[in-house]
Amino acid sequence: MGPMVAWEYALLVRRYQGQGRNFHVSFVWYGPDGSRTDITAYGDTAVAHLNRVGRDGWELVSAAEDVNNVQGSTEVHRYHLKRPLARP
């Protein structure tokens, strides 16, 4: 049996908040080191962000969605990603 692969994980969160014709979409990257970075400026779709981090070796593991339409509209999409941990 070969050596086990160690993984590191990250989270991409897409948040859509809207009321009537006004809405705001933002993207936040939660890195494996615990960092939190607003990456909204890098693209306006989840696919753009997933393709960007995919080029860095990240693989989509799962996706989840929360929707609350009581007052206006709020959607939160979570994209869980992993990649092999670089060994020293």
CSV table of N, CA, C and O in Angstrom, one decimal:
chain,number,residue,atom,x,y,z
A,1,MET,N,0.8,-1.2,0.0
A,1,MET,CA,0.0,0.0,0.0
A,1,MET,C,0.9,1.2,0.0
A,1,MET,O,1.8,1.3,0.8
A,2,GLY,N,0.6,2.2,-0.8
A,2,GLY,CA,1.4,3.4,-0.9
A,2,GLY,C,1.1,4.4,0.2
A,2,GLY,O,0.2,4.1,1.1
A,3,PRO,N,1.8,5.5,0.2
A,3,PRO,CA,1.6,6.5,1.3
A,3,PRO,C,0.2,7.1,1.2
A,3,PRO,O,-0.3,7.3,0.1
A,4,MET,N,-0.3,7.4,2.4
A,4,MET,CA,-1.6,8.1,2.4
A,4,MET,C,-1.5,9.5,2.0
A,4,MET,O,-0.5,10.2,2.2
A,5,VAL,N,-2.5,10.0,1.3
A,5,VAL,CA,-2.6,11.4,0.9
A,5,VAL,C,-3.2,12.2,2.0
A,5,VAL,O,-4.2,11.9,2.6
A,6,ALA,N,-2.5,13.3,2.3
A,6,ALA,CA,-3.0,14.3,3.3
A,6,ALA,C,-3.7,15.4,2.5
A,6,ALA,O,-3.2,15.8,1.4
A,7,TRP,N,-4.8,15.9,3.0
A,7,TRP,CA,-5.6,16.9,2.3
A,7,TRP,C,-5.6,18.2,3.1
A,7,TRP,O,-5.5,18.2,4.3
A,8,GLU,N,-5.8,19.3,2.4
A,8,GLU,CA,-6.1,20.6,3.0
A,8,GLU,C,-7.5,21.0,2.4
A,8,GLU,O,-7.8,20.6,1.3
A,9,TYR,N,-8.2,21.7,3.2
A,9,TYR,CA,-9.6,22.1,2.8
A,9,TYR,C,-9.8,23.6,2.8
A,9,TYR,O,-9.1,24.3,3.6
A,10,ALA,N,-10.7,24.0,2.0
A,10,ALA,CA,-11.1,25.4,1.9
A,10,ALA,C,-12.6,25.5,1.7
A,10,ALA,O,-13.2,24.5,1.3
A,11,LEU,N,-13.1,26.7,1.8
A,11,LEU,CA,-14.5,27.0,1.6
A,11,LEU,C,-14.7,28.2,0.8
A,11,LEU,O,-14.1,29.3,1.1
A,12,LEU,N,-15.5,28.2,-0.2
A,12,LEU,CA,-16.0,29.3,-1.0
A,12,LEU,C,-17.4,29.6,-0.7
A,12,LEU,O,-18.2,28.7,-0.8
A,13,VAL,N,-17.7,30.8,-0.3
A,13,VAL,CA,-19.1,31.1,0.1
A,13,VAL,C,-19.6,32.2,-0.9
A,13,VAL,O,-19.0,33.3,-1.0
A,14,ARG,N,-20.7,32.0,-1.5
A,14,ARG,CA,-21.4,32.9,-2.4
A,14,ARG,C,-22.6,33.4,-1.6
A,14,ARG,O,-23.5,32.6,-1.2
A,15,ARG,N,-22.8,34.7,-1.4
A,15,ARG,CA,-23.9,35.3,-0.7
A,15,ARG,C,-24.7,36.2,-1.6
A,15,ARG,O,-24.1,37.1,-2.2
A,16,TYR,N,-26.0,36.0,-1.8
A,16,TYR,CA,-26.8,36.8,-2.6
A,16,TYR,C,-27.8,37.4,-1.7
A,16,TYR,O,-28.5,36.7,-1.0
A,17,GLN,N,-27.9,38.8,-1.6
A,17,GLN,CA,-28.9,39.4,-0.8
A,17,GLN,C,-29.6,40.4,-1.7
A,17,GLN,O,-29.0,41.3,-2.3
A,18,GLY,N,-30.9,40.3,-1.7
A,18,GLY,CA,-31.7,41.2,-2.5
A,18,GLY,C,-33.0,41.6,-1.9
A,18,GLY,O,-33.5,41.0,-1.1
A,19,GLN,N,-33.5,42.8,-2.4
A,19,GLN,CA,-34.8,43.3,-2.0
A,19,GLN,C,-35.3,44.0,-3.2
A,19,GLN,O,-34.8,45.0,-3.6
A,20,GLY,N,-36.4,43.5,-3.8
A,20,GLY,CA,-36.9,44.1,-5.0
A,20,GLY,C,-35.9,44.0,-6.1
A,20,GLY,O,-35.4,43.0,-6.4
A,21,ARG,N,-35.6,45.2,-6.7
A,21,ARG,CA,-34.7,45.2,-7.8
A,21,ARG,C,-33.2,45.4,-7.4
A,21,ARG,O,-32.3,45.4,-8.2
A,22,ASN,N,-33.0,45.6,-6.1
A,22,ASN,CA,-31.7,45.8,-5.6
A,22,ASN,C,-31.1,44.5,-5.1
A,22,ASN,O,-31.8,43.8,-4.3
A,23,PHE,N,-29.9,44.2,-5.4
A,23,PHE,CA,-29.3,43.0,-4.9
A,23,PHE,C,-27.8,43.2,-4.9
A,23,PHE,O,-27.2,44.0,-5.6
A,24,HIS,N,-27.2,42.3,-4.1
A,24,HIS,CA,-25.7,42.4,-3.9
A,24,HIS,C,-25.2,40.9,-3.9
A,24,HIS,O,-25.8,40.1,-3.1
A,25,VAL,N,-24.2,40.6,-4.7
A,25,VAL,CA,-23.6,39.3,-4.7
A,25,VAL,C,-22.2,39.4,-4.2
A,25,VAL,O,-21.5,40.3,-4.7
A,26,SER,N,-21.8,38.6,-3.2
A,26,SER,CA,-20.4,38.6,-2.8
A,26,SER,C,-19.9,37.2,-2.7
A,26,SER,O,-20.6,36.2,-2.5
A,27,PHE,N,-18.5,37.1,-2.7
A,27,PHE,CA,-17.8,35.8,-2.6
A,27,PHE,C,-16.7,36.0,-1.6
A,27,PHE,O,-16.0,37.0,-1.6
A,28,VAL,N,-16.7,35.0,-0.7
A,28,VAL,CA,-15.6,35.0,0.4
A,28,VAL,C,-14.9,33.7,0.4
A,28,VAL,O,-15.6,32.6,0.3
A,29,TRP,N,-13.6,33.7,0.4
A,29,TRP,CA,-12.8,32.5,0.4
A,29,TRP,C,-12.2,32.3,1.9
A,29,TRP,O,-11.7,33.2,2.5
A,30,TYR,N,-12.5,31.1,2.4
A,30,TYR,CA,-12.0,30.7,3.7
A,30,TYR,C,-10.9,29.7,3.4
A,30,TYR,O,-11.1,28.6,3.0
A,31,GLY,N,-9.6,30.2,3.6
A,31,GLY,CA,-8.5,29.3,3.3
A,31,GLY,C,-8.2,28.3,4.3
A,31,GLY,O,-8.7,28.4,5.5
A,32,PRO,N,-7.3,27.3,4.0
A,32,PRO,CA,-6.9,26.3,4.9
A,32,PRO,C,-6.2,26.8,6.1
A,32,PRO,O,-6.2,26.1,7.2
A,33,ASP,N,-5.6,28.0,6.1
A,33,ASP,CA,-4.9,28.5,7.2
A,33,ASP,C,-5.8,29.3,8.1
A,33,ASP,O,-5.4,30.0,9.1
A,34,GLY,N,-7.1,29.3,7.9
A,34,GLY,CA,-8.1,30.1,8.7
A,34,GLY,C,-8.3,31.5,8.2
A,34,GLY,O,-9.1,32.2,8.8
A,35,SER,N,-7.7,31.9,7.1
A,35,SER,CA,-7.9,33.2,6.6
A,35,SER,C,-9.2,33.4,5.9
A,35,SER,O,-9.9,32.4,5.5
A,36,ARG,N,-9.7,34.6,5.9
A,36,ARG,CA,-11.0,35.0,5.3
A,36,ARG,C,-10.7,36.1,4.3
A,36,ARG,O,-10.3,37.2,4.8
A,37,THR,N,-11.0,36.0,3.0
A,37,THR,CA,-10.7,37.0,2.0
A,37,THR,C,-11.9,37.2,1.1
A,37,THR,O,-12.5,36.3,0.6
A,38,ASP,N,-12.3,38.5,1.0
A,38,ASP,CA,-13.3,38.9,0.0
A,38,ASP,C,-12.7,38.8,-1.4
A,38,ASP,O,-11.8,39.6,-1.7
A,39,ILE,N,-13.2,37.9,-2.2
A,39,ILE,CA,-12.7,37.7,-3.5
A,39,ILE,C,-13.7,38.1,-4.6
A,39,ILE,O,-13.6,37.7,-5.7
A,40,THR,N,-14.7,38.9,-4.2
A,40,THR,CA,-15.8,39.3,-5.1
A,40,THR,C,-15.2,39.9,-6.4
A,40,THR,O,-15.7,39.7,-7.5
A,41,ALA,N,-14.2,40.7,-6.3
A,41,ALA,CA,-13.6,41.4,-7.5
A,41,ALA,C,-13.0,40.4,-8.5
A,41,ALA,O,-12.9,40.8,-9.7
A,42,TYR,N,-12.8,39.2,-8.2
A,42,TYR,CA,-12.2,38.2,-9.1
A,42,TYR,C,-13.2,37.6,-10.1
A,42,TYR,O,-12.8,36.8,-11.0
A,43,GLY,N,-14.5,37.9,-9.9
A,43,GLY,CA,-15.5,37.3,-10.8
A,43,GLY,C,-16.9,37.5,-10.3
A,43,GLY,O,-17.1,37.7,-9.1
A,44,ASP,N,-17.9,37.4,-11.2
A,44,ASP,CA,-19.2,37.6,-10.8
A,44,ASP,C,-20.1,36.3,-10.7
A,44,ASP,O,-21.3,36.4,-10.5
A,45,THR,N,-19.4,35.1,-11.0
A,45,THR,CA,-20.2,33.9,-10.9
A,45,THR,C,-19.4,32.9,-10.1
A,45,THR,O,-18.2,32.9,-10.0
A,46,ALA,N,-20.1,31.9,-9.5
A,46,ALA,CA,-19.4,30.9,-8.8
A,46,ALA,C,-18.5,30.0,-9.7
A,46,ALA,O,-17.4,29.6,-9.3
A,47,VAL,N,-19.0,29.8,-10.9
A,47,VAL,CA,-18.2,29.0,-11.9
A,47,VAL,C,-16.8,29.7,-12.1
A,47,VAL,O,-15.8,29.1,-12.2
A,48,ALA,N,-16.8,31.1,-12.3
A,48,ALA,CA,-15.6,31.8,-12.5
A,48,ALA,C,-14.6,31.5,-11.3
A,48,ALA,O,-13.4,31.3,-11.5
A,49,HIS,N,-15.1,31.6,-10.1
A,49,HIS,CA,-14.3,31.4,-8.9
A,49,HIS,C,-13.8,29.9,-8.8
A,49,HIS,O,-12.7,29.7,-8.5
A,50,LEU,N,-14.7,29.0,-9.1
A,50,LEU,CA,-14.3,27.6,-9.0
A,50,LEU,C,-13.3,27.2,-10.1
A,50,LEU,O,-12.3,26.5,-9.8
A,51,ASN,N,-13.4,27.8,-11.3
A,51,ASN,CA,-12.4,27.5,-12.3
A,51,ASN,C,-11.1,28.2,-11.9
A,51,ASN,O,-10.0,27.6,-12.1
A,52,ARG,N,-11.1,29.3,-11.3
A,52,ARG,CA,-9.9,30.0,-10.8
A,52,ARG,C,-9.1,29.1,-9.8
A,52,ARG,O,-7.9,28.9,-9.9
A,53,VAL,N,-9.8,28.7,-8.8
A,53,VAL,CA,-9.2,27.9,-7.7
A,53,VAL,C,-8.9,26.5,-8.2
A,53,VAL,O,-7.9,25.8,-7.8
A,54,GLY,N,-9.6,26.0,-9.2
A,54,GLY,CA,-9.3,24.7,-9.8
A,54,GLY,C,-8.0,24.7,-10.5
A,54,GLY,O,-7.3,23.7,-10.4
A,55,ARG,N,-7.6,25.8,-11.0
A,55,ARG,CA,-6.3,25.9,-11.7
A,55,ARG,C,-5.1,25.8,-10.6
A,55,ARG,O,-4.0,25.6,-10.9
A,56,ASP,N,-5.5,26.1,-9.3
A,56,ASP,CA,-4.5,26.0,-8.2
A,56,ASP,C,-4.6,24.6,-7.6
A,56,ASP,O,-4.0,24.5,-6.5
A,57,GLY,N,-5.3,23.7,-8.2
A,57,GLY,CA,-5.3,22.3,-7.6
A,57,GLY,C,-6.5,22.0,-6.7
A,57,GLY,O,-6.6,20.9,-6.2
A,58,TRP,N,-7.4,23.0,-6.5
A,58,TRP,CA,-8.5,22.7,-5.6
A,58,TRP,C,-9.6,21.9,-6.4
A,58,TRP,O,-9.9,22.2,-7.5
A,59,GLU,N,-10.2,20.9,-5.7
A,59,GLU,CA,-11.3,20.1,-6.2
A,59,GLU,C,-12.5,20.3,-5.4
A,59,GLU,O,-12.5,20.3,-4.2
A,60,LEU,N,-13.7,20.5,-6.1
A,60,LEU,CA,-14.9,20.6,-5.4
A,60,LEU,C,-15.3,19.3,-4.8
A,60,LEU,O,-15.4,18.3,-5.5
A,61,VAL,N,-15.6,19.3,-3.5
A,61,VAL,CA,-16.0,18.1,-2.8
A,61,VAL,C,-17.5,18.1,-2.6
A,61,VAL,O,-18.2,17.1,-2.8
A,62,SER,N,-18.1,19.2,-2.2
A,62,SER,CA,-19.6,19.3,-2.0
A,62,SER,C,-20.1,20.7,-2.1
A,62,SER,O,-19.3,21.7,-2.0
A,63,ALA,N,-21.4,20.9,-2.3
A,63,ALA,CA,-22.0,22.2,-2.4
A,63,ALA,C,-23.3,22.1,-1.6
A,63,ALA,O,-24.0,21.1,-1.6
A,64,ALA,N,-23.6,23.3,-0.9
A,64,ALA,CA,-24.8,23.3,-0.2
A,64,ALA,C,-25.4,24.7,-0.4
A,64,ALA,O,-24.7,25.7,-0.6
A,65,GLU,N,-26.7,24.8,-0.2
A,65,GLU,CA,-27.4,26.1,-0.5
A,65,GLU,C,-28.4,26.3,0.7
A,65,GLU,O,-29.2,25.4,1.1
A,66,ASP,N,-28.5,27.5,1.2
A,66,ASP,CA,-29.5,28.0,2.1
A,66,ASP,C,-30.3,29.1,1.5
A,66,ASP,O,-29.6,30.1,1.0
A,67,VAL,N,-31.6,29.1,1.5
A,67,VAL,CA,-32.4,30.1,0.9
A,67,VAL,C,-33.4,30.6,1.9
A,67,VAL,O,-34.1,29.8,2.5
A,68,ASN,N,-33.5,31.9,2.1
A,68,ASN,CA,-34.5,32.5,3.0
A,68,ASN,C,-35.3,33.6,2.2
A,68,ASN,O,-34.7,34.6,1.9
A,69,ASN,N,-36.5,33.3,1.9
A,69,ASN,CA,-37.3,34.3,1.1
A,69,ASN,C,-38.4,34.9,1.9
A,69,ASN,O,-39.4,35.4,1.3
A,70,VAL,N,-38.3,35.0,3.2
A,70,VAL,CA,-39.4,35.7,4.0
A,70,VAL,C,-39.5,37.1,3.7
A,70,VAL,O,-40.5,37.7,3.3
A,71,GLN,N,-38.4,37.9,4.0
A,71,GLN,CA,-38.3,39.3,3.7
A,71,GLN,C,-37.3,39.5,2.6
A,71,GLN,O,-36.1,39.4,2.9
A,72,GLY,N,-37.6,39.8,1.4
A,72,GLY,CA,-36.6,40.0,0.4
A,72,GLY,C,-36.1,38.6,0.0
A,72,GLY,O,-36.8,37.6,0.0
A,73,SER,N,-34.8,38.5,-0.3
A,73,SER,CA,-34.3,37.3,-0.7
A,73,SER,C,-32.8,37.2,-0.2
A,73,SER,O,-32.1,38.1,-0.4
A,74,THR,N,-32.5,36.1,0.4
A,74,THR,CA,-31.1,35.8,0.8
A,74,THR,C,-30.8,34.4,0.4
A,74,THR,O,-31.5,33.5,0.7
A,75,GLU,N,-29.7,34.2,-0.3
A,75,GLU,CA,-29.2,32.9,-0.6
A,75,GLU,C,-27.7,32.8,-0.2
A,75,GLU,O,-26.9,33.7,-0.4
A,76,VAL,N,-27.4,31.7,0.3
A,76,VAL,CA,-26.0,31.4,0.7
A,76,VAL,C,-25.6,30.1,0.1
A,76,VAL,O,-26.2,29.1,0.4
A,77,HIS,N,-24.6,30.1,-0.8
A,77,HIS,CA,-24.1,28.8,-1.4
A,77,HIS,C,-22.7,28.6,-0.8
A,77,HIS,O,-21.9,29.5,-0.8
A,78,ARG,N,-22.5,27.4,-0.3
A,78,ARG,CA,-21.2,27.0,0.2
A,78,ARG,C,-20.6,25.9,-0.7
A,78,ARG,O,-21.2,24.9,-1.0
A,79,TYR,N,-19.3,26.1,-1.1
A,79,TYR,CA,-18.6,25.2,-2.0
A,79,TYR,C,-17.4,24.7,-1.2
A,79,TYR,O,-16.5,25.5,-0.9
A,80,HIS,N,-17.4,23.4,-0.8
A,80,HIS,CA,-16.3,22.9,0.0
A,80,HIS,C,-15.3,22.3,-1.0
A,80,HIS,O,-15.7,21.5,-1.9
A,81,LEU,N,-14.0,22.6,-0.8
A,81,LEU,CA,-13.0,22.2,-1.7
A,81,LEU,C,-11.8,21.5,-1.0
A,81,LEU,O,-11.6,21.7,0.2
A,82,LYS,N,-11.1,20.7,-1.7
A,82,LYS,CA,-9.9,20.1,-1.1
A,82,LYS,C,-8.8,20.0,-2.2
A,82,LYS,O,-9.1,20.1,-3.4
A,83,ARG,N,-7.6,19.8,-1.7
A,83,ARG,CA,-6.4,19.6,-2.6
A,83,ARG,C,-5.4,18.8,-1.7
A,83,ARG,O,-5.3,19.0,-0.5
A,84,PRO,N,-4.5,18.1,-2.4
A,84,PRO,CA,-3.5,17.4,-1.7
A,84,PRO,C,-2.6,18.4,-1.0
A,84,PRO,O,-2.2,19.4,-1.5
A,85,LEU,N,-2.2,18.0,0.3
A,85,LEU,CA,-1.4,18.9,1.1
A,85,LEU,C,0.1,18.7,0.6
A,85,LEU,O,0.5,17.6,0.4
A,86,ALA,N,0.7,19.8,0.3
A,86,ALA,CA,2.1,19.7,-0.1
A,86,ALA,C,3.0,19.2,1.0
A,86,ALA,O,2.9,19.7,2.2
A,87,ARG,N,3.8,18.2,0.8
A,87,ARG,CA,4.6,17.7,1.8
A,87,ARG,C,6.0,18.3,1.8
A,87,ARG,O,6.5,18.6,0.7
A,88,PRO,N,6.6,18.6,2.9
A,88,PRO,CA,7.9,19.3,3.0
A,88,PRO,C,9.0,18.4,2.5
A,88,PRO,O,8.9,17.2,2.4
